[in-house]
CSV table of C-alpha atoms in Angstrom, one decimal:
chain,number,residue,atom,x,y,z
A,1,UNK,CA,19.4,-40.2,95.9
A,2,UNK,CA,22.7,-38.6,94.5
A,3,UNK,CA,26.1,-39.2,95.7
A,4,UNK,CA,27.8,-35.9,96.3
A,5,UNK,CA,31.2,-34.9,97.3
A,6,UNK,CA,32.0,-31.3,98.2
A,7,UNK,CA,35.8,-30.5,98.0
A,8,UNK,CA,37.5,-28.0,100.2
A,9,UNK,CA,41.1,-27.5,98.7
A,10,UNK,CA,44.3,-27.8,100.6
A,11,UNK,CA,45.2,-25.5,103.5
A,12,UNK,CA,47.1,-25.3,106.6
A,13,UNK,CA,46.0,-26.3,110.3
A,14,UNK,CA,42.5,-26.1,111.7
A,15,UNK,CA,41.4,-22.9,110.5
A,16,UNK,CA,37.7,-22.5,109.7
A,17,UNK,CA,36.9,-19.6,107.3
A,18,UNK,CA,34.4,-18.6,104.8
A,19,UNK,CA,35.0,-21.4,102.3
A,20,UNK,CA,34.7,-24.0,105.0
A,21,UNK,CA,31.6,-22.7,106.3
A,22,UNK,CA,29.9,-22.2,103.0
A,23,UNK,CA,30.7,-25.9,101.9
A,24,UNK,CA,29.5,-27.2,105.3
A,25,UNK,CA,26.3,-25.3,105.1
A,26,UNK,CA,25.8,-26.7,101.6
A,27,UNK,CA,26.6,-30.2,102.7
A,28,UNK,CA,24.1,-29.9,105.6
A,29,UNK,CA,21.4,-28.8,103.1
A,30,UNK,CA,22.0,-31.5,100.5
A,31,UNK,CA,22.3,-34.1,103.2
A,32,UNK,CA,18.5,-34.1,103.7
A,33,UNK,CA,17.9,-35.9,100.5
A,34,UNK,CA,21.3,-37.1,99.2
A,35,UNK,CA,24.5,-38.9,100.2
A,36,UNK,CA,26.9,-36.3,101.0
A,37,UNK,CA,30.5,-36.0,102.0
A,38,UNK,CA,32.9,-33.2,102.7
A,39,UNK,CA,36.5,-34.1,101.3
A,40,UNK,CA,39.6,-32.2,102.3
A,41,UNK,CA,43.3,-32.7,103.2
A,42,UNK,CA,43.5,-31.3,106.8
A,43,UNK,CA,43.2,-33.9,109.5
A,44,UNK,CA,42.3,-31.2,112.3
A,45,UNK,CA,39.2,-30.3,110.1
A,46,UNK,CA,36.7,-32.6,111.9
A,47,UNK,CA,33.0,-32.7,112.7
A,48,UNK,CA,33.7,-31.2,115.9
A,49,UNK,CA,35.8,-28.3,114.7
A,50,UNK,CA,33.2,-27.3,111.9
A,51,UNK,CA,30.4,-27.6,114.3
A,52,UNK,CA,32.0,-25.1,116.7
A,53,UNK,CA,31.2,-22.6,114.2
A,54,UNK,CA,27.9,-23.7,112.8
A,55,UNK,CA,24.4,-24.2,113.7
A,56,UNK,CA,23.8,-26.5,110.7
A,57,UNK,CA,23.2,-30.1,111.2
A,58,UNK,CA,26.3,-32.2,110.0
A,59,UNK,CA,25.1,-35.4,111.6
A,60,UNK,CA,24.3,-36.9,108.1
A,61,UNK,CA,27.5,-35.6,106.5
A,62,UNK,CA,30.6,-37.8,106.2
A,63,UNK,CA,33.9,-35.9,106.5
A,64,UNK,CA,36.7,-37.7,104.7
A,65,UNK,CA,40.3,-36.5,104.8
A,66,UNK,CA,42.6,-37.6,102.0
A,67,UNK,CA,46.3,-37.1,102.4
A,68,UNK,CA,47.4,-34.6,99.7
A,69,UNK,CA,50.1,-35.4,97.3
A,70,UNK,CA,51.9,-32.6,95.3
A,71,UNK,CA,50.7,-32.3,91.9
A,72,UNK,CA,52.9,-34.1,89.4
A,73,UNK,CA,55.8,-32.2,88.1
A,74,UNK,CA,56.5,-31.2,84.5
A,75,UNK,CA,57.7,-34.0,82.3
A,76,UNK,CA,59.4,-34.0,78.8
A,77,UNK,CA,56.8,-36.8,77.9
A,78,UNK,CA,53.5,-35.0,77.4
A,79,UNK,CA,51.2,-38.0,77.5
A,80,UNK,CA,52.6,-39.2,80.7
A,81,UNK,CA,52.3,-35.8,82.4
A,82,UNK,CA,48.7,-35.4,81.2
A,83,UNK,CA,48.0,-39.0,82.4
A,84,UNK,CA,49.4,-38.0,85.8
A,85,UNK,CA,47.8,-34.9,86.0
A,86,UNK,CA,44.3,-36.6,85.1
A,87,UNK,CA,44.8,-39.3,87.9
A,88,UNK,CA,46.0,-36.8,90.6
A,89,UNK,CA,43.5,-37.3,93.5
A,90,UNK,CA,41.2,-39.2,91.3
A,91,UNK,CA,39.8,-40.8,94.5
A,92,UNK,CA,38.3,-37.3,95.5
A,93,UNK,CA,35.5,-37.7,92.9
A,94,UNK,CA,35.6,-41.0,91.3
A,95,UNK,CA,32.3,-42.8,91.7
A,96,UNK,CA,30.2,-39.9,92.7
A,97,UNK,CA,27.2,-38.3,90.8
A,98,UNK,CA,28.3,-34.8,91.6
A,99,UNK,CA,31.8,-33.1,92.7
A,100,UNK,CA,31.9,-29.5,93.7
A,101,UNK,CA,35.4,-28.1,93.8
A,102,UNK,CA,35.7,-25.1,95.9
A,103,UNK,CA,39.1,-23.6,95.2
A,104,UNK,CA,41.5,-20.6,94.6
A,105,UNK,CA,44.1,-22.7,92.7
A,106,UNK,CA,44.1,-25.3,90.0
A,107,UNK,CA,41.4,-27.9,90.8
A,108,UNK,CA,42.0,-31.5,90.3
A,109,UNK,CA,40.4,-33.2,87.3
A,110,UNK,CA,36.9,-34.2,88.0
A,111,UNK,CA,35.8,-37.8,87.7
A,112,UNK,CA,32.4,-37.6,88.7
A,113,UNK,CA,29.3,-37.5,86.4
A,114,UNK,CA,28.9,-33.9,87.0
A,115,UNK,CA,31.5,-31.5,88.1
A,116,UNK,CA,30.9,-27.9,89.5
A,117,UNK,CA,34.0,-25.5,89.9
A,118,UNK,CA,33.4,-23.0,92.5
A,119,UNK,CA,35.9,-20.2,92.4
A,120,UNK,CA,36.6,-18.1,95.4
A,121,UNK,CA,39.3,-16.1,93.5
A,122,UNK,CA,41.7,-17.4,90.9
A,123,UNK,CA,45.0,-16.8,92.6
A,124,UNK,CA,46.6,-19.7,90.5
A,125,UNK,CA,48.8,-18.5,87.7
A,126,UNK,CA,48.9,-20.9,84.6
A,127,UNK,CA,52.3,-22.0,83.9
A,128,UNK,CA,52.2,-20.7,80.3
A,129,UNK,CA,51.5,-17.1,81.9
A,130,UNK,CA,54.3,-17.4,84.5
A,131,UNK,CA,57.1,-14.7,84.4
A,132,UNK,CA,59.8,-17.3,83.9
A,133,UNK,CA,58.2,-18.4,80.6
A,134,UNK,CA,59.4,-15.3,78.8
A,135,UNK,CA,63.0,-16.3,79.2
A,136,UNK,CA,62.6,-19.5,77.2
A,137,UNK,CA,63.6,-19.8,73.6
A,138,UNK,CA,60.6,-19.2,71.4
A,139,UNK,CA,60.1,-22.8,70.4
A,140,UNK,CA,60.1,-23.9,74.0
A,141,UNK,CA,57.4,-21.3,74.8
A,142,UNK,CA,55.4,-22.6,72.0
A,143,UNK,CA,55.7,-26.1,73.1
A,144,UNK,CA,55.0,-25.4,76.7
A,145,UNK,CA,52.1,-23.3,75.6
A,146,UNK,CA,50.5,-26.1,73.4
A,147,UNK,CA,50.8,-28.7,76.2
A,148,UNK,CA,49.4,-26.4,79.1
A,149,UNK,CA,46.5,-24.9,76.9
A,150,UNK,CA,45.4,-28.4,76.1
A,151,UNK,CA,45.7,-29.7,79.8
A,152,UNK,CA,43.9,-26.7,81.0
A,153,UNK,CA,41.1,-27.1,78.4
A,154,UNK,CA,40.7,-30.8,79.4
A,155,UNK,CA,40.9,-29.8,83.2
A,156,UNK,CA,38.0,-27.1,82.8
A,157,UNK,CA,36.0,-29.3,80.5
A,158,UNK,CA,35.6,-31.9,83.3
A,159,UNK,CA,33.7,-29.1,85.0
A,160,UNK,CA,30.7,-28.2,82.8
A,161,UNK,CA,29.3,-25.9,85.6
A,162,UNK,CA,31.5,-23.1,86.7
A,163,UNK,CA,30.4,-20.7,89.6
A,164,UNK,CA,32.0,-17.5,91.0
A,165,UNK,CA,31.0,-16.0,94.4
A,166,UNK,CA,30.9,-12.3,92.9
A,167,UNK,CA,31.1,-10.3,90.0
A,168,UNK,CA,34.6,-9.3,90.9
A,169,UNK,CA,35.7,-13.1,91.0
A,170,UNK,CA,33.9,-13.7,87.9
A,171,UNK,CA,35.9,-10.8,86.0
A,172,UNK,CA,39.1,-12.1,87.5
A,173,UNK,CA,38.4,-15.7,86.5
A,174,UNK,CA,37.7,-14.7,82.9
A,175,UNK,CA,40.9,-12.5,82.7
A,176,UNK,CA,43.3,-15.2,84.5
A,177,UNK,CA,41.7,-18.6,83.6
A,178,UNK,CA,39.8,-17.6,80.4
A,179,UNK,CA,36.6,-19.2,81.4
A,180,UNK,CA,33.3,-17.7,82.1
A,181,UNK,CA,31.1,-18.4,85.2
A,182,UNK,CA,27.8,-17.8,86.7
A,183,UNK,CA,27.6,-15.7,89.8
A,184,UNK,CA,26.1,-17.3,92.9
A,185,UNK,CA,26.5,-15.2,96.1
A,186,UNK,CA,27.3,-17.5,99.3
A,187,UNK,CA,24.7,-17.8,102.0
A,188,UNK,CA,24.7,-15.3,104.8
A,189,UNK,CA,23.0,-15.1,108.2
A,190,UNK,CA,20.4,-12.3,108.1
A,191,UNK,CA,18.7,-13.0,111.6
A,192,UNK,CA,20.4,-10.1,113.2
A,193,UNK,CA,18.6,-7.6,115.6
A,194,UNK,CA,18.6,-3.9,114.3
A,195,UNK,CA,20.8,-1.8,116.4
A,196,UNK,CA,21.6,1.8,116.7
A,197,UNK,CA,24.6,2.7,114.4
A,198,UNK,CA,27.8,3.4,116.2
A,199,UNK,CA,30.9,5.1,115.0
A,200,UNK,CA,32.9,1.8,114.7
A,201,UNK,CA,35.0,0.3,112.1
A,202,UNK,CA,34.7,-3.6,111.8
A,203,UNK,CA,37.3,-6.0,110.5
A,204,UNK,CA,36.5,-9.5,110.3
A,205,UNK,CA,38.8,-12.1,108.9
A,206,UNK,CA,41.1,-15.1,110.0
A,207,UNK,CA,44.6,-14.0,111.3
A,208,UNK,CA,47.0,-15.5,109.1
A,209,UNK,CA,50.6,-14.9,107.8
A,210,UNK,CA,50.1,-17.2,104.5
A,211,UNK,CA,49.5,-15.7,101.0
A,212,UNK,CA,45.9,-15.4,102.0
A,213,UNK,CA,46.3,-12.9,104.4
A,214,UNK,CA,43.5,-10.4,105.6
A,215,UNK,CA,45.8,-7.5,105.9
A,216,UNK,CA,44.7,-6.8,109.8
A,217,UNK,CA,48.2,-5.2,110.7
A,218,UNK,CA,47.9,-2.8,107.7
A,219,UNK,CA,44.3,-1.8,108.7
A,220,UNK,CA,45.5,-1.3,112.4
A,221,UNK,CA,48.3,0.9,111.4
A,222,UNK,CA,46.2,3.0,109.2
A,223,UNK,CA,43.8,3.5,112.1
A,224,UNK,CA,46.5,4.2,114.4
A,225,UNK,CA,47.7,6.9,111.8
A,226,UNK,CA,44.2,8.5,111.6
A,227,UNK,CA,43.9,8.7,115.3
A,228,UNK,CA,47.4,10.2,115.5
A,229,UNK,CA,46.2,12.9,112.9
A,230,UNK,CA,43.2,13.9,114.9
A,231,UNK,CA,40.4,11.3,114.3
A,232,UNK,CA,38.1,11.2,117.3
A,233,UNK,CA,34.9,9.4,118.2
A,234,UNK,CA,35.7,6.2,116.4
A,235,UNK,CA,36.4,2.6,117.6
A,236,UNK,CA,38.3,0.1,115.6
A,237,UNK,CA,37.1,-3.7,116.2
A,238,UNK,CA,39.3,-6.4,114.7
A,239,UNK,CA,37.9,-9.9,115.0
A,240,UNK,CA,38.8,-13.2,113.4
A,241,UNK,CA,39.7,-16.9,113.8
A,242,UNK,CA,43.2,-18.1,114.8
A,243,UNK,CA,44.5,-21.5,113.9
A,244,UNK,CA,47.2,-23.4,115.7
A,245,UNK,CA,50.3,-22.1,113.7
A,246,UNK,CA,52.6,-20.3,116.0
A,247,UNK,CA,53.5,-17.6,113.4
A,248,UNK,CA,49.8,-16.8,113.3
A,249,UNK,CA,49.6,-16.5,117.1
A,250,UNK,CA,52.7,-14.2,116.8
A,251,UNK,CA,50.8,-12.2,114.1
A,252,UNK,CA,47.7,-11.7,116.2
A,253,UNK,CA,49.8,-10.4,119.1
A,254,UNK,CA,51.6,-7.9,116.8
A,255,UNK,CA,48.2,-6.5,115.7
A,256,UNK,CA,47.0,-6.3,119.3
A,257,UNK,CA,50.1,-4.6,120.5
A,258,UNK,CA,50.2,-2.3,117.6
A,259,UNK,CA,46.8,-0.9,118.8
A,260,UNK,CA,47.8,-0.7,122.6
A,261,UNK,CA,46.5,2.7,123.9
A,262,UNK,CA,44.2,3.2,121.0
A,263,UNK,CA,40.5,3.0,120.9
A,264,UNK,CA,40.4,-0.6,119.6
A,265,UNK,CA,39.7,-4.1,120.4
A,266,UNK,CA,41.4,-7.1,118.7
A,267,UNK,CA,39.6,-10.3,119.3
């Protein structure tokens, strides 16, 4: 029996999206034969919250919420900075046989016997590639690049297995993070009845005003413009999850109101 931790990176509120469902499904499957925990930083993400979106059995899966500390700031003393970076959230993976980090951002160093990096999309911009770096004198750029290249190499070396969820993600991960990965598509439900096709445009995604937005308002306004220009016989359906943040509820209402009087459903 292996001791496995599945890590869902930091987020906001109790939102349940593709990453949470994918990791919960994996945890459910592995928990039949192994000691499995889901680790995250969001107190509202509980058994009950996840189970509301799943048919998978999570009864054998522990869910552990770890308070999230900010990643250590830059330091003029490189060995101290590296030590703090390596110890950042060590307790997520220490003492485990396998640690799977599901992420868009820079993952913590892995301290388990085997680390698996699961990249959804590489949003994280490495410090040496940031726009502000170009304004520094050449010798500072060289110093910073030397340090951050070393830290990144050590961070990635702690994850000998790298996985991307699509060829698109794999290409961007190679371009932005300079690592190769194996493509493994996430699990999907296929037990749906076959129905007659309808002239319907379906948008599915959480309603969010954060950086990870699904662009529902842009899609709604585009559909409205198409109808105004003469499109007929089509219906637009926009469906997705909604967490407890007031600004996300306001965004949902904005999307809904933008389609008042049009052949559309906002759910």
